[in-house]
Amino acid sequence: MVFLQRSAPNPRKRPAATVASGSTAVTTPISIPRIRDDPDDHIATVISLLAEAGCTLHVAADTPPSLPADLHKFRRTLESRLSSDPSLLPRLLSGLSSYINVPQNLRLLIVPASRDGSLPQTDSLARTLLLVPQIQLQLQHLLLEKLPEYFDSTVGDSVSSLKDDVARMIINQFRWLDFLVDSENFVEKLMEVLSISPPSLKKEIIGSLPEIIGNQSHGSVITALERLLQEDSGVIVPVLDSFSNLNLDEQLQEQAITIALACIRTVDGEYMPHLLRFLLLSATPANVRRIILQIREQLKFVGVTDPLAIRNKKLKGKLVANSTEASTLEALRLSLQFKNILCEAILKELKSLDHSQDHKVIDVWLIMLIYINGGSLQKGVEKILKKKVIEGCLNESLFDQCIHGHRELVKDHFSSFLSVSEYLMACREQQARDFSIYLYTALFEEFSDTFYRQEVLGSLVTHIGSGIMYEVSSALEAMFRLTLKYSEELIPMSSHINGILDYLEGFHGENLHKVYEIFCYLAVSARSKPDFLGSSIANELLMIVRKQLGNPDIKYRKMGIVGTLKIISTLGDVNAAVNFSSSQKTNCEEALELLKMAIELNKSATLSLILLYDELNSLFECRILQPAIIEWTGKHVGELESLFLSDLEGGQLPQKYVSNDIEGVLWMNLDGNLSPICLNILPLISSMPLQSADSLQILPSQFLLLSVVERLTNQGSLGGIDALLGCPLHLPSPRHLAEGEWKRMSGQQKQILCLSLYYAVNWIRELLNAFSTQVIGKFDCITQATRDETNRKLLKRLRNLVLLESLLNACLKYHQLTLPELHCNLDHSGTPFSKINHSKQRETKNDQSLKKRKHKDLTASEKLDPYGNLRQPTIVETLKKAGAVISQEVENRSSSGSPTIQKVSQCVEHREANSNELDLVDIATTSGVLDAQRCKFRPLLVDSLFMLSLSESQDNCCSDPAAELPLHLYLLRDLHKKLDYLNPPNRQFLMGYTTKVQHGHNKLKTSEFLTKIRPLSKSLRKHLGSAFSILKGSEPCQEHWKSGLVSAGSPDIPFVVVSMASVASSVFREVLCCYSKVDTPVVSFLPLVYVLLQFFMLLLQMLSIPDLFLQTSLPTLRDMLDAFQSDKDTSQFFSGLQPLPNPGSIVYLYCRVYSFHEDLLDMAYSLPFSLASEVLVTLQSILNSIAMLFDKSMEETGSSTHVGFTQSLLPFLRSKLASSAHKLLMHDWNCADNENELKIKGDVLQKILHIYLRNSESTPDLLDELACSILPQVPSCRTNNTQEAAHSFPTLCPTMFLTWYRVLHEENLDVLNKLVKGGLLKSRSNIQRKPAEVLIKLRQSVNVVVSLISMCKIHDKVAVHAIAVKYGGRFVDTFLKVFDFLEAHFKEHNDIIIQTVKELQKATRIIQTLCSEAKGSKRTMITSKIPATKRSMERFVFQVKALLHNTSNGSTFWMGNLKHKDLYGQVVSSQVYNNGDDDMDREAENNSEPDTAIPDDDHEQGDNDK
C-alpha cells in the first residue's frame, strides 16, 4: 500500500500502553511477512491450524466459518500452538493475508460465524482471532490495510446496511475488544487510515473511537482529532461525541475543551448547538468562567434564520423554527436548565460588566434563557436586568438585534419577553419603565398576529388599571405611542382597549389627557375607513364626555372637561381633514358646539369652569386651532370688562365707597391720573357674596385666557389690554390694618379684608404671567420703548405682590380662613386647609374638622384674647424657651442703643400688651401660614422668572444693592419650588418645601425648563455678589424699600418693614443663632441669610438634575458654571493637581466654581451654622455633579476627554472637601449656648460628618482615631466642662453625641462592606491587596466597632443602645463574609486573625447583655432589632468553630456555661430576664501561645453569646 506509506509518522506519539499478560509490546511499525513459498500452502496451514483448534474455515459456498462452542478453548489452543512453534505465526499471517485477498473470503471472515453448525452468532472469526495476543496487532494492521479498498462502496451508497458495507464491518471488528496488545501502534495506524477515509466513514470511525480504544492512548487520539478538526470542521459532531464518551483525565479534558473553544468562531452554524452543548455540559467550577467568556466573545449570535428550513418543516414541539439559531437557543436553554453552575457563572460575569460596550447580543439571550427556565434564579435575573437597564448597559440596540426581523426566533419565548416587560413596567425607576415601553412597542411591531398583539394590549391595560401612578403613566405612554403609529391596526382590537375607560377615576391630569388622546386618534383613524366602526368609536367617546360633563360630582366633570377639550383639539385643528363623527356639520362647527356646551354646563361649577379655562389656555398655547374657535373664545372671555372693571374719573373713584363699614380706596395705581379703569375687588365681595365670590374665583383664569387669545389674534402683542397692567385695585382702606382698627373689626369684615387681599394677589400673579411674554417674546410688533415700560411696571407689580402676600399672611395668622381655590388641580377635587406644625411636617386637616374649628374661632372672637391659641410665639417667648441668657442679650442690645433692636423689643412688648393687633409685617420672612394654602393660588409661570434679571431704572433715594433683595428672594423661592417639582429631593434638607403646589411648568419637560432658565445664571451670580458685598460691612438703606412701595402705588403701612425680626415659620430657629454672634444690625443681616440660603439650595438643585448632563443640555450647564466663576486667581487652588484641566473645558469651569464656593465657605464661618453647612453641601453637590458628568460622558461617547476630565481631579477635590468639612466641624459654633439649635440641625451635622469621613484620605484611620480616642471623651450628660471634654471638635457635645455615634457606625459598616466587595469577594480581580494589608484593615474596623459598642457602658440611653444592637448585628453579619478569606490565609497570619476574632468577641458579649436587659425592661426600641442580631451572632459562633477546625491543629474551640453578668460586670440572677437558658460562648486558644486565650467569663450572660 504505497499511499499508506506516504502518511507522516505521529510526532506526538506516546509510549506504548501495557498489554495483556504473555504478550510482547511492539513499538516499531508492523509489516505482514511476505514468504516466497506457495500461497496455497500458507492458506492450507491456516485451515489446518484452525481445524486443529476446532474451527472449520470452509463449510460451504457463501457460508461463514464454523467456530467451536468453547471460544476460550479455541483461543487457548491457538495461543499454545503459536507459542510452541514460532514459525507458525508468519505462515498464519501470510495465509490470512492471501485468504482475504479474495473479497468474498474477507466478507466471510468478518461476518458473524456459526458455532458447531448452528445459526450465526455475533462474533466473527476475525474478531475471535483479534483476541489472540500473538496475532492481534498484525491482524489489526491487515484489516486496516484492506479498508481503503472498500472506500468507493462507502461513498457510493452512504445509507447501505451494515451487512453490505465491508468497511463498516471491518471497523466493527475492533469495537469492545477485551484488550489491546499495542494500543499506541494500533491508534497510529487507525489515525492514518482515518485521515484518508471518506467523510461518512470518517465520522463512523471517530464516533466509534471510545468503543475501539477504551481507556488507552487518549493523548494520541486527542491530538489526532485536533489535527482532523483543523483540516475538516465537518467532523466536529463525532469528535465532540468522542470527547464526551472518552474517559479523559483532567488534563486531557481541559485540552478537549480548549480544542472545542477554538472551533466556536469557525464551525458551521448547523454544528453550533452540538458544540455549545458539549462545552456547557463539560463545565466545572474550575473552567466554567473560561467557557462562558469564550462563548460570549466568539459566538456571533445575531439571529439570522433559515427561511428555507422554516418552509420545508412543520413546526412541532417547543422548537419554533428549524434554524441554526433556534437550535442553538434550545441547546443553551437545556444546558442552563440542568447545570445551575452555568447560570450562576453567567450572572456573575454579567454583574462584573460596567459599560454598555462590553455587552453583546448573546448576553440578552443568556439572560432571557435563564429567566425562561425559571427557578430560584429568576428573581436574581430580574434584578440584574433592571440594574443593567437603569445603568444603560443593556440598551435598545441589543434587544433590537434580538427581536426585530426575527419573529420566528422570538415566537416561542414571547411570553417571557412579555413577562420581562411587565416586570420593568412595574419598577419605580423611570429608566426601567422607559425601556419597558420600548419592549412593548418592539413586540407589537414584530408580531403582527392578532393573538400576540392582544396579549401586548392586555398586559398594558393591566398596568393601566394597577392604580400605581408611575406605572399607569408609563403604560399609557406605551399605549399612546402604539396608537400614534398603529392606530388603524388597533381599531379591530378596540374592544381590548376600551377597558381603560373603567379606570378613569384613578387617573391624574396627565394620564387623563393621554387616555382621551388615544381614543381621539382611534376615532379619527377609524373614520377614515369605509365601514361604520369609526362613527361608533366617536359616538361612544362623545357620549362618555357628555355624561361626565353633566355629572354633579366635580371629579367626573374634570374628566369630561379634559375629554371635551381633547376632542375639540382634534376637531378644531387647522390640519384636520376627516370628520370626527357621522354628522353633516363641519369639524369646526362640531368643535364650537362642544365648547359652548362645556362652558354652559359648567357655569354653575366654579372650579370646573376654572379648569376649563386653564385647559383651554394650554390648548391654545400648544395647538393651532381654527380661527372661528379663537374668535368665539375671545368674545366670550371679553365679558371680563363688564363684570370686573369700573370707570375712573381722572384716575380716582367717582364717589366714596363704603360697604359693611369698610371703606374702599384705590391701591397700586401705576398709571396715575391717566388710568381709566380699576379692578372692582371690594365691591364684588361686599355686594353679592355668593355670585361675586364665584366670579372673582374665575377672574384670574379668565384673564389669562383673554391674554392668550389677544396674543393669538394680535401677532403676540397685548396692546389691546395693556391698560390692565397699570390699573389700580379697589381694595379696603389701609387704615383698617392700623392700630385699633383690626381689633374692632368683626369676623365678617376680617374675612372681606382677607379675601380682598387674596384676590388682589392672584390678579397680580396673572398680570405677571401674561405681560412677561411681552418682554421675553420676540415679537416684531412690540417696540423697545414698550418693552422698557412693561419692565418697569412688572417690577412694580412684583413689589406690590410681595407686599400683598405679606399682609395676607399677617392677617391669616389672626383670622383663620379657608381661602377659595383659584387653581383647580386635576389630581384631586379639593385641598383642605392645613396648618404649619413647627416641630414636625405640616399636618393636613379634613374639611369637617376645619369647619368646626372655624366656627369655634368665630364664636370666641368676642372674648378676651381670642387669638391666643392661633398666633405664633413672640420673640421674647421664644427666647425664654431657648434660655434666659439669650433673652438677656436681647435686652442688653436694646439698652445699648441699637434702634432696630429697640423697635423689635417695643413691638414685642406692644404685642404682649394687646395680642389682637397685627405685628410688624416683615417682607423677607417666609409666609408660613400662607404657604399652607399655596396650592390654591394661581401659579407663577416659568416665563415670569425672567424678572430676576431686571432692575429698576428710575432713581431712588440711593443706589443700594440690597434694595431689591426681597423681590429677588420672592422669585428665588418660587424657582426653588419649581426645581423641587422637577427633581423631588429624597429628603427635605434645611428649608425644604413639602406642600403640593402647582408650580407653573405648563407641562414643560425638564430640558425645556432648563432652556428657559438658562439666561438667569448671570443674574443669580449678580445678586449673590450684592448680598455678600453687604455681608462685608455695607449698611443697607432702610428707606429704599418704602420709596419703592410709594413709586409702585402702594399705600403707606407703618408696620410693614424689610427685616427678619418678626416671628416666621421654621427658619426662625436660624435667626436665634445670629443674635449673639453677629455685629451687623439685625434688619440688614437677616434678609441676607435667607437670600444666601435660597441661592445655595437653587444651585444644589440645579446641579443635581440628571438631564443637565445630556449632550443637548451642556450649553445650559456651561452657562450656569460660567456665571459662578471665581474672580480670584485660581493658581493657588490648582496647586498639587497634575495634570491641570484644559482652560475653557467644562471641568475647568467646575473647578473655578468650586473655588468660588470655597471662598464663600471661608466667609461663612462668621454666619449661622445652617448657612455655612449649606455652602459645604453645595461643594459636595459640585463634586457629585462632576462625577455624574464623567459617567454621562463615558456612557454617551465612551470618552471624557472632550469635557476636560483627568483621573486625578476627583481625588484632589475630595481632599479639599474633606478639609473644608473638618474646618466646619472644628469651628466653635458656641455649642454650649446653642445646643437647642444644634438639636434641630442634627441632620445637617450628620450630613457634614458623612462628607468629612467619606472624602478623607484614609477613612479607616480616621474612624479609628474618632471612635477610639475622640468620642470616648464626651461625657454622658451636659456639664460645665463639655468643651474641654471634646476639645478637638466643638460640635461634639453630649447633645450631638447620638448623631456622631450613628454616623461612625454607618461609615464603619460601609468601610467593611467596601473591603469585602472590593478585595475579598472578587477572586478574579487582577489587582488585589496583600493579605496582610487586608487583615490590618479588618482589625481596624473591628477595633472601631468594639470601641463604639463599649461606650454603651457610659452612655446609658435607649437610643444609643438601640444603635449599638442594630449596627453591631449588621457588622457581624457582614464580617461573616470574610471567613473564606481568613481560612485561606490562616496559616500565614494566624496570630492577627485570632486576635481579631477575640477582639470582636468583646463587642458581641456587650451586645448580648444589651439584648438581655432590653427584654427584661421591655425596651421596644431595642427588642425589635434583637432577632436579626441574634441570628448573625449565632452564625458567627459556628463560623469561628469551622475556621479553627479546618485550619489549625493547635487551636481549639470550646463552649461552656458562664455566669450571667450585667453591663458593668456584676453578677445578676438569670431568672430576672429569662428562664435560665445557658450562655454558649466561643473560645479560641492557640496552644503555642496560651496567654492569648480569650477571657473566660467577662461580661457573660445566660443567653447564647454571639
mmCIF file with all atom_site columns, N, CA and C in Angstrom, residues 718-739:
data_model
loop_
_atom_site.group_PDB
_atom_site.id
_atom_site.type_symbol
_atom_site.label_atom_id
_atom_site.label_alt_id
_atom_site.label_comp_id
_atom_site.label_asym_id
_atom_site.label_entity_id
_atom_site.label_seq_id
_atom_site.pdbx_PDB_ins_code
_atom_site.Cartn_x
_atom_site.Cartn_y
_atom_site.Cartn_z
_atom_site.occupancy
_atom_site.B_iso_or_equiv
_atom_site.pdbx_formal_charge
_atom_site.auth_seq_id
_atom_site.auth_comp_id
_atom_site.auth_asym_id
_atom_site.auth_atom_id
_atom_site.pdbx_PDB_model_num
ATOM 1  N N  . LEU A 1 718 ? -50.022 92.459  23.433 1.00 0.00 ? 718 LEU A N  1
ATOM 2  C CA . LEU A 1 718 ? -51.141 92.660  24.372 1.00 0.00 ? 718 LEU A CA 1
ATOM 3  C C  . LEU A 1 718 ? -51.518 94.128  24.440 1.00 0.00 ? 718 LEU A C  1
ATOM 4  N N  . GLY A 1 719 ? -51.289 94.830  23.351 1.00 0.00 ? 719 GLY A N  1
ATOM 5  C CA . GLY A 1 719 ? -51.600 96.255  23.346 1.00 0.00 ? 719 GLY A CA 1
ATOM 6  C C  . GLY A 1 719 ? -53.069 96.549  23.564 1.00 0.00 ? 719 GLY A C  1
ATOM 7  N N  . GLY A 1 720 ? -53.940 95.636  23.199 1.00 0.00 ? 720 GLY A N  1
ATOM 8  C CA . GLY A 1 720 ? -55.359 95.870  23.386 1.00 0.00 ? 720 GLY A CA 1
ATOM 9  C C  . GLY A 1 720 ? -55.806 95.819  24.824 1.00 0.00 ? 720 GLY A C  1
ATOM 10 N N  . ILE A 1 721 ? -55.032 95.208  25.699 1.00 0.00 ? 721 ILE A N  1
ATOM 11 C CA . ILE A 1 721 ? -55.424 95.107  27.111 1.00 0.00 ? 721 ILE A CA 1
ATOM 12 C C  . ILE A 1 721 ? -54.310 95.614  28.015 1.00 0.00 ? 721 ILE A C  1
ATOM 13 N N  . ASP A 1 722 ? -53.389 96.445  27.490 1.00 0.00 ? 722 ASP A N  1
ATOM 14 C CA . ASP A 1 722 ? -52.262 96.884  28.304 1.00 0.00 ? 722 ASP A CA 1
ATOM 15 C C  . ASP A 1 722 ? -52.680 97.794  29.447 1.00 0.00 ? 722 ASP A C  1
ATOM 16 N N  . ALA A 1 723 ? -53.901 98.368  29.398 1.00 0.00 ? 723 ALA A N  1
ATOM 17 C CA . ALA A 1 723 ? -54.366 99.213  30.495 1.00 0.00 ? 723 ALA A CA 1
ATOM 18 C C  . ALA A 1 723 ? -54.548 98.411  31.777 1.00 0.00 ? 723 ALA A C  1
ATOM 19 N N  . LEU A 1 724 ? -54.758 97.105  31.638 1.00 0.00 ? 724 LEU A N  1
ATOM 20 C CA . LEU A 1 724 ? -54.966 96.279  32.827 1.00 0.00 ? 724 LEU A CA 1
ATOM 21 C C  . LEU A 1 724 ? -53.688 96.151  33.655 1.00 0.00 ? 724 LEU A C  1
ATOM 22 N N  . LEU A 1 725 ? -52.521 96.261  33.033 1.00 0.00 ? 725 LEU A N  1
ATOM 23 C CA . LEU A 1 725 ? -51.276 96.121  33.785 1.00 0.00 ? 725 LEU A CA 1
ATOM 24 C C  . LEU A 1 725 ? -51.088 97.243  34.795 1.00 0.00 ? 725 LEU A C  1
ATOM 25 N N  . GLY A 1 726 ? -51.506 98.450  34.443 1.00 0.00 ? 726 GLY A N  1
ATOM 26 C CA . GLY A 1 726 ? -51.277 99.582  35.348 1.00 0.00 ? 726 GLY A CA 1
ATOM 27 C C  . GLY A 1 726 ? -52.500 100.036 36.094 1.00 0.00 ? 726 GLY A C  1
ATOM 28 N N  . CYS A 1 727 ? -53.661 99.417  35.846 1.00 0.00 ? 727 CYS A N  1
ATOM 29 C CA . CYS A 1 727 ? -54.881 99.898  36.502 1.00 0.00 ? 727 CYS A CA 1
ATOM 30 C C  . CYS A 1 727 ? -54.860 99.596  37.986 1.00 0.00 ? 727 CYS A C  1
ATOM 31 N N  . PRO A 1 728 ? -55.469 100.501 38.811 1.00 0.00 ? 728 PRO A N  1
ATOM 32 C CA . PRO A 1 728 ? -55.475 100.288 40.274 1.00 0.00 ? 728 PRO A CA 1
ATOM 33 C C  . PRO A 1 728 ? -56.462 99.209  40.681 1.00 0.00 ? 728 PRO A C  1
ATOM 34 N N  . LEU A 1 729 ? -56.321 98.823  41.941 1.00 0.00 ? 729 LEU A N  1
ATOM 35 C CA . LEU A 1 729 ? -57.209 97.818  42.524 1.00 0.00 ? 729 LEU A CA 1
ATOM 36 C C  . LEU A 1 729 ? -58.068 98.475  43.582 1.00 0.00 ? 729 LEU A C  1
ATOM 37 N N  . HIS A 1 730 ? -59.353 98.162  43.545 1.00 0.00 ? 730 HIS A N  1
ATOM 38 C CA . HIS A 1 730 ? -60.293 98.703  44.531 1.00 0.00 ? 730 HIS A CA 1
ATOM 39 C C  . HIS A 1 730 ? -60.322 97.756  45.724 1.00 0.00 ? 730 HIS A C  1
ATOM 40 N N  . LEU A 1 731 ? -59.617 98.162  46.807 1.00 0.00 ? 731 LEU A N  1
ATOM 41 C CA . LEU A 1 731 ? -59.438 97.310  47.984 1.00 0.00 ? 731 LEU A CA 1
ATOM 42 C C  . LEU A 1 731 ? -59.827 98.078  49.242 1.00 0.00 ? 731 LEU A C  1
ATOM 43 N N  . PRO A 1 732 ? -59.959 97.367  50.376 1.00 0.00 ? 732 PRO A N  1
ATOM 44 C CA . PRO A 1 732 ? -60.246 98.067  51.642 1.00 0.00 ? 732 PRO A CA 1
ATOM 45 C C  . PRO A 1 732 ? -59.136 99.059  51.977 1.00 0.00 ? 732 PRO A C  1
ATOM 46 N N  . SER A 1 733 ? -59.502 100.098 52.641 1.00 0.00 ? 733 SER A N  1
ATOM 47 C CA . SER A 1 733 ? -58.549 101.143 53.016 1.00 0.00 ? 733 SER A CA 1
ATOM 48 C C  . SER A 1 733 ? -57.483 100.589 53.946 1.00 0.00 ? 733 SER A C  1
ATOM 49 N N  . PRO A 1 734 ? -56.234 101.041 53.793 1.00 0.00 ? 734 PRO A N  1
ATOM 50 C CA . PRO A 1 734 ? -55.149 100.562 54.663 1.00 0.00 ? 734 PRO A CA 1
ATOM 51 C C  . PRO A 1 734 ? -55.368 100.890 56.131 1.00 0.00 ? 734 PRO A C  1
ATOM 52 N N  . ARG A 1 735 ? -56.248 101.873 56.412 1.00 0.00 ? 735 ARG A N  1
ATOM 53 C CA . ARG A 1 735 ? -56.451 102.235 57.822 1.00 0.00 ? 735 ARG A CA 1
ATOM 54 C C  . ARG A 1 735 ? -57.077 101.096 58.615 1.00 0.00 ? 735 ARG A C  1
ATOM 55 N N  . HIS A 1 736 ? -57.752 100.172 57.919 1.00 0.00 ? 736 HIS A N  1
ATOM 56 C CA . HIS A 1 736 ? -58.339 99.030  58.632 1.00 0.00 ? 736 HIS A CA 1
ATOM 57 C C  . HIS A 1 736 ? -57.267 98.088  59.161 1.00 0.00 ? 736 HIS A C  1
ATOM 58 N N  . LEU A 1 737 ? -56.037 98.247  58.698 1.00 0.00 ? 737 LEU A N  1
ATOM 59 C CA . LEU A 1 737 ? -54.932 97.433  59.200 1.00 0.00 ? 737 LEU A CA 1
ATOM 60 C C  . LEU A 1 737 ? -54.152 98.146  60.294 1.00 0.00 ? 737 LEU A C  1
ATOM 61 N N  . ALA A 1 738 ? -54.520 99.386  60.556 1.00 0.00 ? 738 ALA A N  1
ATOM 62 C CA . ALA A 1 738 ? -53.783 100.180 61.537 1.00 0.00 ? 738 ALA A CA 1
ATOM 63 C C  . ALA A 1 738 ? -54.165 99.756  62.954 1.00 0.00 ? 738 ALA A C  1
ATOM 64 N N  . GLU A 1 739 ? -53.451 100.383 63.913 1.00 0.00 ? 739 GLU A N  1
ATOM 65 C CA . GLU A 1 739 ? -53.666 100.063 65.322 1.00 0.00 ? 739 GLU A CA 1
ATOM 66 C C  . GLU A 1 739 ? -55.109 100.347 65.731 1.00 0.00 ? 739 GLU A C  1
#
